[in-house]
Amino acid sequence: MKAKDELGRRGEELAAQYLVKQGYGIIERNWRCRQGEIDVVAEHEGVTVFVEVKTRSGLRYGHPFEAITIAKMARLRRLAGAWCEGAESGRRQIRIDAIGVLAPPRQDAVIEHLVGIF
């Protein structure tokens, strides 16, 4: 596995652990359809939350949140709609969040959570 892929997996694992500690229930991880992938689908206080996780080992190429472009947010919205269409329960309140993980080698990771980015 490439170092970039390992870093991404580590970031997603850290993000899922963080969400659980914050009282979120994890519904799915790495949900895929032909349109793309949602990193984490969670539930918090009756709201279905779709979470985009971006991980960096440092700030050399910018903050993790800088990788979430307008096009990426629009795609996340479409993916959330596709997930909801396939879900068994009817209408639901939804939200799209982002988690940025800064995980330098041999150091503790720093996790930032933006609620309701779109």
PDB file of C-alpha atoms in Angstrom:
ATOM      1  CA  MET A   1       0.000   0.000   0.000  1.00  0.00           C
ATOM      2  CA  LYS A   2       1.292   3.460  -0.865  1.00  0.00           C
ATOM      3  CA  ALA A   3       2.269   5.801   1.959  1.00  0.00           C
ATOM      4  CA  LYS A   4      -0.446   8.249   0.859  1.00  0.00           C
ATOM      5  CA  ASP A   5      -3.104   5.520   1.073  1.00  0.00           C
ATOM      6  CA  GLU A   6      -1.849   4.414   4.504  1.00  0.00           C
ATOM      7  CA  LEU A   7      -1.989   8.014   5.717  1.00  0.00           C
ATOM      8  CA  GLY A   8      -5.545   8.341   4.418  1.00  0.00           C
ATOM      9  CA  ARG A   9      -6.632   5.139   6.154  1.00  0.00           C
ATOM     10  CA  ARG A  10      -4.996   6.265   9.384  1.00  0.00           C
ATOM     11  CA  GLY A  11      -6.791   9.606   9.151  1.00  0.00           C
ATOM     12  CA  GLU A  12     -10.157   7.947   8.547  1.00  0.00           C
ATOM     13  CA  GLU A  13      -9.619   5.628  11.515  1.00  0.00           C
ATOM     14  CA  LEU A  14      -8.674   8.556  13.761  1.00  0.00           C
ATOM     15  CA  ALA A  15     -11.693  10.515  12.522  1.00  0.00           C
ATOM     16  CA  ALA A  16     -14.057   7.602  13.243  1.00  0.00           C
ATOM     17  CA  GLN A  17     -12.603   7.198  16.748  1.00  0.00           C
ATOM     18  CA  TYR A  18     -12.999  10.939  17.330  1.00  0.00           C
ATOM     19  CA  LEU A  19     -16.637  10.856  16.207  1.00  0.00           C
ATOM     20  CA  VAL A  20     -17.453   7.942  18.517  1.00  0.00           C
ATOM     21  CA  LYS A  21     -15.880   9.822  21.446  1.00  0.00           C
ATOM     22  CA  GLN A  22     -18.071  12.807  20.561  1.00  0.00           C
ATOM     23  CA  GLY A  23     -21.206  10.658  20.789  1.00  0.00           C
ATOM     24  CA  TYR A  24     -21.700   9.841  17.109  1.00  0.00           C
ATOM     25  CA  GLY A  25     -22.762   6.397  15.999  1.00  0.00           C
ATOM     26  CA  ILE A  26     -20.929   5.120  12.925  1.00  0.00           C
ATOM     27  CA  ILE A  27     -23.373   3.744  10.354  1.00  0.00           C
ATOM     28  CA  GLU A  28     -20.944   3.044   7.508  1.00  0.00           C
ATOM     29  CA  ARG A  29     -17.381   3.689   6.478  1.00  0.00           C
ATOM     30  CA  ASN A  30     -16.142   4.002   2.902  1.00  0.00           C
ATOM     31  CA  TRP A  31     -19.624   3.718   1.386  1.00  0.00           C
ATOM     32  CA  ARG A  32     -19.313   3.517  -2.394  1.00  0.00           C
ATOM     33  CA  CYS A  33     -21.550   3.866  -5.386  1.00  0.00           C
ATOM     34  CA  ARG A  34     -20.763   4.542  -9.025  1.00  0.00           C
ATOM     35  CA  GLN A  35     -20.668   8.301  -8.320  1.00  0.00           C
ATOM     36  CA  GLY A  36     -17.948   8.075  -5.677  1.00  0.00           C
ATOM     37  CA  GLU A  37     -17.316   7.386  -2.007  1.00  0.00           C
ATOM     38  CA  ILE A  38     -18.389   8.794   1.350  1.00  0.00           C
ATOM     39  CA  ASP A  39     -15.701   8.370   3.993  1.00  0.00           C
ATOM     40  CA  VAL A  40     -18.005   8.114   7.014  1.00  0.00           C
ATOM     41  CA  VAL A  41     -21.771   8.008   7.449  1.00  0.00           C
ATOM     42  CA  ALA A  42     -22.708   8.619  11.068  1.00  0.00           C
ATOM     43  CA  GLU A  43     -25.688   9.502  13.233  1.00  0.00           C
ATOM     44  CA  HIS A  44     -25.724  12.236  15.860  1.00  0.00           C
ATOM     45  CA  GLU A  45     -28.763  13.369  17.796  1.00  0.00           C
ATOM     46  CA  GLY A  46     -31.150  12.105  15.135  1.00  0.00           C
ATOM     47  CA  VAL A  47     -29.230  13.629  12.235  1.00  0.00           C
ATOM     48  CA  THR A  48     -27.534  11.539   9.542  1.00  0.00           C
ATOM     49  CA  VAL A  49     -24.074  13.033   9.083  1.00  0.00           C
ATOM     50  CA  PHE A  50     -21.931  12.504   5.993  1.00  0.00           C
ATOM     51  CA  VAL A  51     -18.284  13.143   6.821  1.00  0.00           C
ATOM     52  CA  GLU A  52     -15.478  13.920   4.411  1.00  0.00           C
ATOM     53  CA  VAL A  53     -12.077  13.178   5.959  1.00  0.00           C
ATOM     54  CA  LYS A  54      -8.920  14.823   4.673  1.00  0.00           C
ATOM     55  CA  THR A  55      -5.549  13.890   6.127  1.00  0.00           C
ATOM     56  CA  ARG A  56      -2.138  15.463   5.736  1.00  0.00           C
ATOM     57  CA  SER A  57       1.201  14.644   7.351  1.00  0.00           C
ATOM     58  CA  GLY A  58       2.149  18.322   7.391  1.00  0.00           C
ATOM     59  CA  LEU A  59       1.160  21.713   6.034  1.00  0.00           C
ATOM     60  CA  ARG A  60       3.610  21.741   3.125  1.00  0.00           C
ATOM     61  CA  TYR A  61       0.750  21.278   0.636  1.00  0.00           C
ATOM     62  CA  GLY A  62      -1.786  23.274   2.638  1.00  0.00           C
ATOM     63  CA  HIS A  63      -4.266  22.549   5.388  1.00  0.00           C
ATOM     64  CA  PRO A  64      -6.382  19.403   4.924  1.00  0.00           C
ATOM     65  CA  PHE A  65      -9.552  21.489   4.524  1.00  0.00           C
ATOM     66  CA  GLU A  66      -8.052  23.268   1.514  1.00  0.00           C
ATOM     67  CA  ALA A  67      -8.518  20.026  -0.459  1.00  0.00           C
ATOM     68  CA  ILE A  68     -12.305  20.300  -0.144  1.00  0.00           C
ATOM     69  CA  THR A  69     -13.222  22.342  -3.191  1.00  0.00           C
ATOM     70  CA  ILE A  70     -16.621  23.623  -4.308  1.00  0.00           C
ATOM     71  CA  ALA A  71     -16.776  20.733  -6.803  1.00  0.00           C
ATOM     72  CA  LYS A  72     -15.968  18.242  -4.033  1.00  0.00           C
ATOM     73  CA  MET A  73     -18.733  19.689  -1.829  1.00  0.00           C
ATOM     74  CA  ALA A  74     -21.244  19.397  -4.665  1.00  0.00           C
ATOM     75  CA  ARG A  75     -20.208  15.793  -5.217  1.00  0.00           C
ATOM     76  CA  LEU A  76     -20.608  15.069  -1.491  1.00  0.00           C
ATOM     77  CA  ARG A  77     -24.130  16.455  -1.673  1.00  0.00           C
ATOM     78  CA  ARG A  78     -24.957  14.170  -4.606  1.00  0.00           C
ATOM     79  CA  LEU A  79     -23.435  11.190  -2.793  1.00  0.00           C
ATOM     80  CA  ALA A  80     -25.444  11.968   0.348  1.00  0.00           C
ATOM     81  CA  GLY A  81     -28.589  12.008  -1.806  1.00  0.00           C
ATOM     82  CA  ALA A  82     -27.661   8.672  -3.354  1.00  0.00           C
ATOM     83  CA  TRP A  83     -27.075   7.160   0.090  1.00  0.00           C
ATOM     84  CA  CYS A  84     -30.441   8.463   1.314  1.00  0.00           C
ATOM     85  CA  GLU A  85     -32.220   6.992  -1.717  1.00  0.00           C
ATOM     86  CA  GLY A  86     -30.855   3.576  -0.825  1.00  0.00           C
ATOM     87  CA  ALA A  87     -31.552   3.871   2.899  1.00  0.00           C
ATOM     88  CA  GLU A  88     -34.621   2.098   4.229  1.00  0.00           C
ATOM     89  CA  SER A  89     -36.025   4.826   6.453  1.00  0.00           C
ATOM     90  CA  GLY A  90     -37.894   7.660   4.770  1.00  0.00           C
ATOM     91  CA  ARG A  91     -37.274  11.348   5.321  1.00  0.00           C
ATOM     92  CA  ARG A  92     -34.340  12.246   7.494  1.00  0.00           C
ATOM     93  CA  GLN A  93     -32.435  15.296   8.561  1.00  0.00           C
ATOM     94  CA  ILE A  94     -28.955  15.275   7.043  1.00  0.00           C
ATOM     95  CA  ARG A  95     -25.755  17.258   7.346  1.00  0.00           C
ATOM     96  CA  ILE A  96     -22.345  17.217   5.668  1.00  0.00           C
ATOM     97  CA  ASP A  97     -19.292  17.698   7.891  1.00  0.00           C
ATOM     98  CA  ALA A  98     -15.566  17.703   7.279  1.00  0.00           C
ATOM     99  CA  ILE A  99     -12.787  16.413   9.475  1.00  0.00           C
ATOM    100  CA  GLY A 100      -9.219  17.502   8.893  1.00  0.00           C
ATOM    101  CA  VAL A 101      -6.484  15.327  10.343  1.00  0.00           C
ATOM    102  CA  LEU A 102      -2.944  16.607  10.613  1.00  0.00           C
ATOM    103  CA  ALA A 103      -0.848  13.508  11.372  1.00  0.00           C
ATOM    104  CA  PRO A 104       2.892  14.188  11.328  1.00  0.00           C
ATOM    105  CA  PRO A 105       5.097  11.075  11.521  1.00  0.00           C
ATOM    106  CA  ARG A 106       5.892   9.976  15.087  1.00  0.00           C
ATOM    107  CA  GLN A 107       3.672  12.707  16.583  1.00  0.00           C
ATOM    108  CA  ASP A 108       0.137  12.866  17.913  1.00  0.00           C
ATOM    109  CA  ALA A 109      -2.462  13.769  15.323  1.00  0.00           C
ATOM    110  CA  VAL A 110      -4.496  16.959  15.488  1.00  0.00           C
ATOM    111  CA  ILE A 111      -8.152  16.628  14.512  1.00  0.00           C
ATOM    112  CA  GLU A 112     -10.410  19.496  13.453  1.00  0.00           C
ATOM    113  CA  HIS A 113     -14.144  19.042  12.858  1.00  0.00           C
ATOM    114  CA  LEU A 114     -16.194  21.460  10.768  1.00  0.00           C
ATOM    115  CA  VAL A 115     -19.921  20.927  11.282  1.00  0.00           C
ATOM    116  CA  GLY A 116     -22.315  21.622   8.426  1.00  0.00           C
ATOM    117  CA  ILE A 117     -19.967  22.601   5.608  1.00  0.00           C
ATOM    118  CA  PHE A 118     -22.733  22.287   2.984  1.00  0.00           C
TER     119      PHE A 118
END
